[in-house]
Amino acid sequence: MAVQRENINDLTTERNILIKERKLVKNQELRQDNDNGCYTCLDDWILFRQKCYMFYDKPAPWKTWEQSRRFCQTNSSDLVVIGDLEEQEFVSKNIKYYHSEHHGYWIGLQHVNNTWTWVDGQRDTLGFWAKDLPNTPGSKVFVLPERNPTNSWKQGVTGFLNKFICESDALKHPPY
């Protein structure tokens, strides 16, 4: 019986040591995160990978692509530039169906000089089109809610009204 108590005491001591070590590691990780500064967004914006996103979700009337872009720029941002599948999945998870299956959220992709170009000047390499790649000059692009993220982009014509997504760099606070 004495041996069992001694084993229990040893195990309890080891457990307490492990708990303390775990707390130390957690604190070190938190300090490292703070050393890099922390990132925040304005109210009603969502933080994702050091960027802030505003999903314009107001009731009608919605906005044309150009009006949407001006709205974003007035708020120190631009229409979202989707850089990879992970960002596309993030966008898809944060948009909701509204009005009809033909409405979505404007993104910063447009057809310029026979090329699909993002508002930051990059050429599109992802091509998450809902159907075959369209090619209408001057077209703008919106993402359809409740679709597979890899085939949810649709071209829209000038004057078509949609909701939209703005993107900006997150605000970085210096380390404490």
mmCIF file of C-alpha atoms in Angstrom:
data_model
loop_
_atom_site.group_PDB
_atom_site.id
_atom_site.type_symbol
_atom_site.label_atom_id
_atom_site.label_comp_id
_atom_site.label_asym_id
_atom_site.label_seq_id
_atom_site.Cartn_x
_atom_site.Cartn_y
_atom_site.Cartn_z
ATOM 1 C CA MET A 1 0.000 0.000 0.000
ATOM 2 C CA ALA A 2 2.848 2.377 0.817
ATOM 3 C CA VAL A 3 4.432 1.721 -2.581
ATOM 4 C CA GLN A 4 1.168 2.610 -4.342
ATOM 5 C CA ARG A 5 0.896 5.887 -2.407
ATOM 6 C CA GLU A 6 4.475 6.716 -3.291
ATOM 7 C CA ASN A 7 3.756 6.004 -6.986
ATOM 8 C CA ILE A 8 0.644 8.190 -6.840
ATOM 9 C CA ASN A 9 2.627 11.011 -5.230
ATOM 10 C CA ASP A 10 5.353 10.690 -7.882
ATOM 11 C CA LEU A 11 2.771 10.783 -10.677
ATOM 12 C CA THR A 12 1.052 13.795 -9.124
ATOM 13 C CA THR A 13 4.380 15.606 -8.861
ATOM 14 C CA GLU A 14 5.218 14.803 -12.491
ATOM 15 C CA ARG A 15 1.782 15.981 -13.623
ATOM 16 C CA ASN A 16 2.190 19.285 -11.753
ATOM 17 C CA ILE A 17 5.616 19.803 -13.328
ATOM 18 C CA LEU A 18 4.177 19.149 -16.804
ATOM 19 C CA ILE A 19 1.332 21.609 -16.177
ATOM 20 C CA LYS A 20 3.834 24.309 -15.138
ATOM 21 C CA GLU A 21 6.020 23.627 -18.173
ATOM 22 C CA ARG A 22 2.998 23.810 -20.447
ATOM 23 C CA LYS A 23 2.024 27.186 -18.964
ATOM 24 C CA LEU A 24 5.565 28.468 -19.487
ATOM 25 C CA VAL A 25 5.529 27.403 -23.133
ATOM 26 C CA LYS A 26 2.120 29.063 -23.645
ATOM 27 C CA ASN A 27 3.389 32.303 -22.091
ATOM 28 C CA GLN A 28 6.473 32.249 -24.324
ATOM 29 C CA GLU A 29 4.282 31.767 -27.396
ATOM 30 C CA LEU A 30 2.060 34.658 -26.350
ATOM 31 C CA ARG A 31 5.093 36.882 -25.800
ATOM 32 C CA GLN A 32 6.417 36.011 -29.257
ATOM 33 C CA ASP A 33 3.041 36.874 -30.789
ATOM 34 C CA ASN A 34 3.073 40.217 -28.974
ATOM 35 C CA ASP A 35 6.650 40.866 -30.104
ATOM 36 C CA ASN A 36 5.357 40.764 -33.665
ATOM 37 C CA GLY A 37 2.595 43.190 -32.759
ATOM 38 C CA CYS A 38 -1.067 42.387 -32.981
ATOM 39 C CA TYR A 39 -3.404 43.124 -35.836
ATOM 40 C CA THR A 40 -6.859 44.635 -35.589
ATOM 41 C CA CYS A 41 -9.580 45.871 -37.889
ATOM 42 C CA LEU A 42 -12.206 48.571 -37.719
ATOM 43 C CA ASP A 43 -15.593 47.686 -36.243
ATOM 44 C CA ASP A 44 -17.683 45.480 -38.551
ATOM 45 C CA TRP A 45 -14.581 44.329 -40.456
ATOM 46 C CA ILE A 46 -13.230 40.762 -40.179
ATOM 47 C CA LEU A 47 -9.535 39.954 -39.673
ATOM 48 C CA PHE A 48 -8.003 37.176 -41.784
ATOM 49 C CA ARG A 49 -4.253 36.711 -42.366
ATOM 50 C CA GLN A 50 -3.295 40.309 -41.547
ATOM 51 C CA LYS A 51 -5.990 41.709 -43.843
ATOM 52 C CA CYS A 52 -9.362 43.225 -42.962
ATOM 53 C CA TYR A 53 -12.528 42.425 -44.893
ATOM 54 C CA MET A 54 -15.825 44.278 -44.973
ATOM 55 C CA PHE A 55 -18.744 42.313 -46.394
ATOM 56 C CA TYR A 56 -21.278 44.909 -47.542
ATOM 57 C CA ASP A 57 -24.542 43.329 -46.526
ATOM 58 C CA LYS A 58 -26.990 46.223 -46.586
ATOM 59 C CA PRO A 59 -30.483 45.870 -48.060
ATOM 60 C CA ALA A 60 -31.218 47.151 -51.572
ATOM 61 C CA PRO A 61 -30.397 49.317 -53.367
ATOM 62 C CA TRP A 62 -27.029 47.624 -53.892
ATOM 63 C CA LYS A 63 -24.173 49.042 -55.952
ATOM 64 C CA THR A 64 -22.560 48.686 -59.358
ATOM 65 C CA TRP A 65 -18.960 47.445 -59.471
ATOM 66 C CA GLU A 66 -17.706 51.023 -59.923
ATOM 67 C CA GLN A 67 -19.852 52.355 -57.044
ATOM 68 C CA SER A 68 -18.668 49.472 -54.872
ATOM 69 C CA ARG A 69 -15.040 50.234 -55.624
ATOM 70 C CA ARG A 70 -15.527 53.939 -54.847
ATOM 71 C CA PHE A 71 -17.208 52.984 -51.550
ATOM 72 C CA CYS A 72 -14.210 50.798 -50.634
ATOM 73 C CA GLN A 73 -11.698 53.468 -51.637
ATOM 74 C CA THR A 74 -13.564 56.057 -49.566
ATOM 75 C CA ASN A 75 -13.011 53.686 -46.635
ATOM 76 C CA SER A 76 -9.236 53.333 -47.234
ATOM 77 C CA SER A 77 -9.561 49.952 -48.943
ATOM 78 C CA ASP A 78 -10.351 48.425 -52.330
ATOM 79 C CA LEU A 79 -12.429 45.577 -53.674
ATOM 80 C CA VAL A 80 -11.005 42.262 -52.497
ATOM 81 C CA VAL A 81 -8.127 40.671 -54.416
ATOM 82 C CA ILE A 82 -8.298 36.917 -53.909
ATOM 83 C CA GLY A 83 -4.789 35.492 -53.843
ATOM 84 C CA ASP A 84 -5.291 31.787 -53.195
ATOM 85 C CA LEU A 85 -7.790 29.031 -52.440
ATOM 86 C CA GLU A 86 -7.642 29.618 -48.681
ATOM 87 C CA GLU A 87 -8.685 33.249 -49.124
ATOM 88 C CA GLN A 88 -11.410 32.200 -51.588
ATOM 89 C CA GLU A 89 -12.753 29.722 -49.005
ATOM 90 C CA PHE A 90 -12.709 32.447 -46.332
ATOM 91 C CA VAL A 91 -14.690 34.763 -48.623
ATOM 92 C CA SER A 92 -17.174 32.012 -49.506
ATOM 93 C CA LYS A 93 -17.807 31.233 -45.835
ATOM 94 C CA ASN A 94 -18.629 34.860 -45.082
ATOM 95 C CA ILE A 95 -21.152 35.632 -47.821
ATOM 96 C CA LYS A 96 -24.852 34.847 -47.784
ATOM 97 C CA TYR A 97 -27.450 34.132 -50.416
ATOM 98 C CA TYR A 98 -29.759 37.070 -51.124
ATOM 99 C CA HIS A 99 -32.421 38.044 -53.647
ATOM 100 C CA SER A 100 -31.700 35.427 -56.343
ATOM 101 C CA GLU A 101 -29.161 32.932 -57.640
ATOM 102 C CA HIS A 102 -27.945 35.622 -60.065
ATOM 103 C CA HIS A 103 -26.713 37.967 -57.327
ATOM 104 C CA GLY A 104 -23.463 37.840 -55.429
ATOM 105 C CA TYR A 105 -20.660 40.013 -54.080
ATOM 106 C CA TRP A 106 -18.410 42.101 -56.305
ATOM 107 C CA ILE A 107 -14.695 41.320 -56.079
ATOM 108 C CA GLY A 108 -11.769 43.290 -57.514
ATOM 109 C CA LEU A 109 -11.469 41.380 -60.785
ATOM 110 C CA GLN A 110 -12.228 42.887 -64.189
ATOM 111 C CA HIS A 111 -11.633 42.185 -67.865
ATOM 112 C CA VAL A 112 -9.066 44.712 -69.138
ATOM 113 C CA ASN A 113 -7.212 44.530 -72.485
ATOM 114 C CA ASN A 114 -8.274 40.916 -73.076
ATOM 115 C CA THR A 115 -7.004 39.850 -69.640
ATOM 116 C CA TRP A 116 -8.682 39.174 -66.293
ATOM 117 C CA THR A 117 -6.895 41.652 -64.027
ATOM 118 C CA TRP A 118 -7.203 42.393 -60.301
ATOM 119 C CA VAL A 119 -7.526 45.979 -59.067
ATOM 120 C CA ASP A 120 -3.923 45.786 -57.794
ATOM 121 C CA GLY A 121 -2.704 45.094 -61.362
ATOM 122 C CA GLN A 122 -2.072 41.336 -61.018
ATOM 123 C CA ARG A 123 -3.362 38.941 -63.662
ATOM 124 C CA ASP A 124 -5.781 36.303 -62.415
ATOM 125 C CA THR A 125 -4.245 32.838 -62.167
ATOM 126 C CA LEU A 126 -6.962 31.146 -60.089
ATOM 127 C CA GLY A 127 -9.995 31.100 -62.383
ATOM 128 C CA PHE A 128 -12.682 30.004 -59.928
ATOM 129 C CA TRP A 129 -15.406 30.463 -62.582
ATOM 130 C CA ALA A 130 -18.932 29.143 -62.090
ATOM 131 C CA LYS A 131 -18.985 28.126 -65.783
ATOM 132 C CA ASP A 132 -16.572 28.253 -68.699
ATOM 133 C CA LEU A 133 -14.188 31.184 -68.672
ATOM 134 C CA PRO A 134 -16.114 34.185 -69.983
ATOM 135 C CA ASN A 135 -14.460 36.769 -72.177
ATOM 136 C CA THR A 136 -16.694 39.823 -72.390
ATOM 137 C CA PRO A 137 -14.557 42.991 -72.570
ATOM 138 C CA GLY A 138 -15.182 45.405 -69.708
ATOM 139 C CA SER A 139 -16.871 42.779 -67.540
ATOM 140 C CA LYS A 140 -16.536 42.801 -63.779
ATOM 141 C CA VAL A 141 -16.646 39.743 -61.504
ATOM 142 C CA PHE A 142 -18.726 38.752 -58.507
ATOM 143 C CA VAL A 143 -18.631 35.662 -56.309
ATOM 144 C CA LEU A 144 -21.815 33.636 -55.884
ATOM 145 C CA PRO A 145 -22.812 32.548 -52.362
ATOM 146 C CA GLU A 146 -23.494 28.934 -51.440
ATOM 147 C CA ARG A 147 -21.370 27.531 -54.265
ATOM 148 C CA ASN A 148 -18.261 25.405 -54.315
ATOM 149 C CA PRO A 149 -15.499 27.997 -53.761
ATOM 150 C CA THR A 150 -13.535 26.713 -56.762
ATOM 151 C CA ASN A 151 -16.382 27.450 -59.190
ATOM 152 C CA SER A 152 -18.229 30.448 -57.837
ATOM 153 C CA TRP A 153 -17.104 33.461 -59.898
ATOM 154 C CA LYS A 154 -19.446 34.985 -62.443
ATOM 155 C CA GLN A 155 -19.022 37.918 -64.788
ATOM 156 C CA GLY A 156 -21.389 40.826 -64.408
ATOM 157 C CA VAL A 157 -22.288 43.536 -66.839
ATOM 158 C CA THR A 158 -21.825 47.246 -66.254
ATOM 159 C CA GLY A 159 -24.734 48.639 -64.300
ATOM 160 C CA PHE A 160 -25.653 45.363 -62.565
ATOM 161 C CA LEU A 161 -26.241 45.872 -58.820
ATOM 162 C CA ASN A 162 -24.693 43.601 -56.175
ATOM 163 C CA LYS A 163 -23.330 43.577 -52.672
ATOM 164 C CA PHE A 164 -19.512 43.630 -52.433
ATOM 165 C CA ILE A 165 -16.388 42.911 -50.385
ATOM 166 C CA CYS A 166 -13.743 45.483 -49.419
ATOM 167 C CA GLU A 167 -10.222 44.531 -48.303
ATOM 168 C CA SER A 168 -7.484 46.518 -46.564
ATOM 169 C CA ASP A 169 -4.304 45.870 -44.638
ATOM 170 C CA ALA A 170 -4.922 45.211 -40.954
ATOM 171 C CA LEU A 171 -3.869 47.828 -38.442
ATOM 172 C CA LYS A 172 -0.700 46.661 -36.692
ATOM 173 C CA HIS A 173 -0.186 47.665 -33.096
ATOM 174 C CA PRO A 174 3.411 47.836 -31.886
ATOM 175 C CA PRO A 175 4.606 45.322 -29.284
ATOM 176 C CA TYR A 176 4.108 46.268 -25.676
#
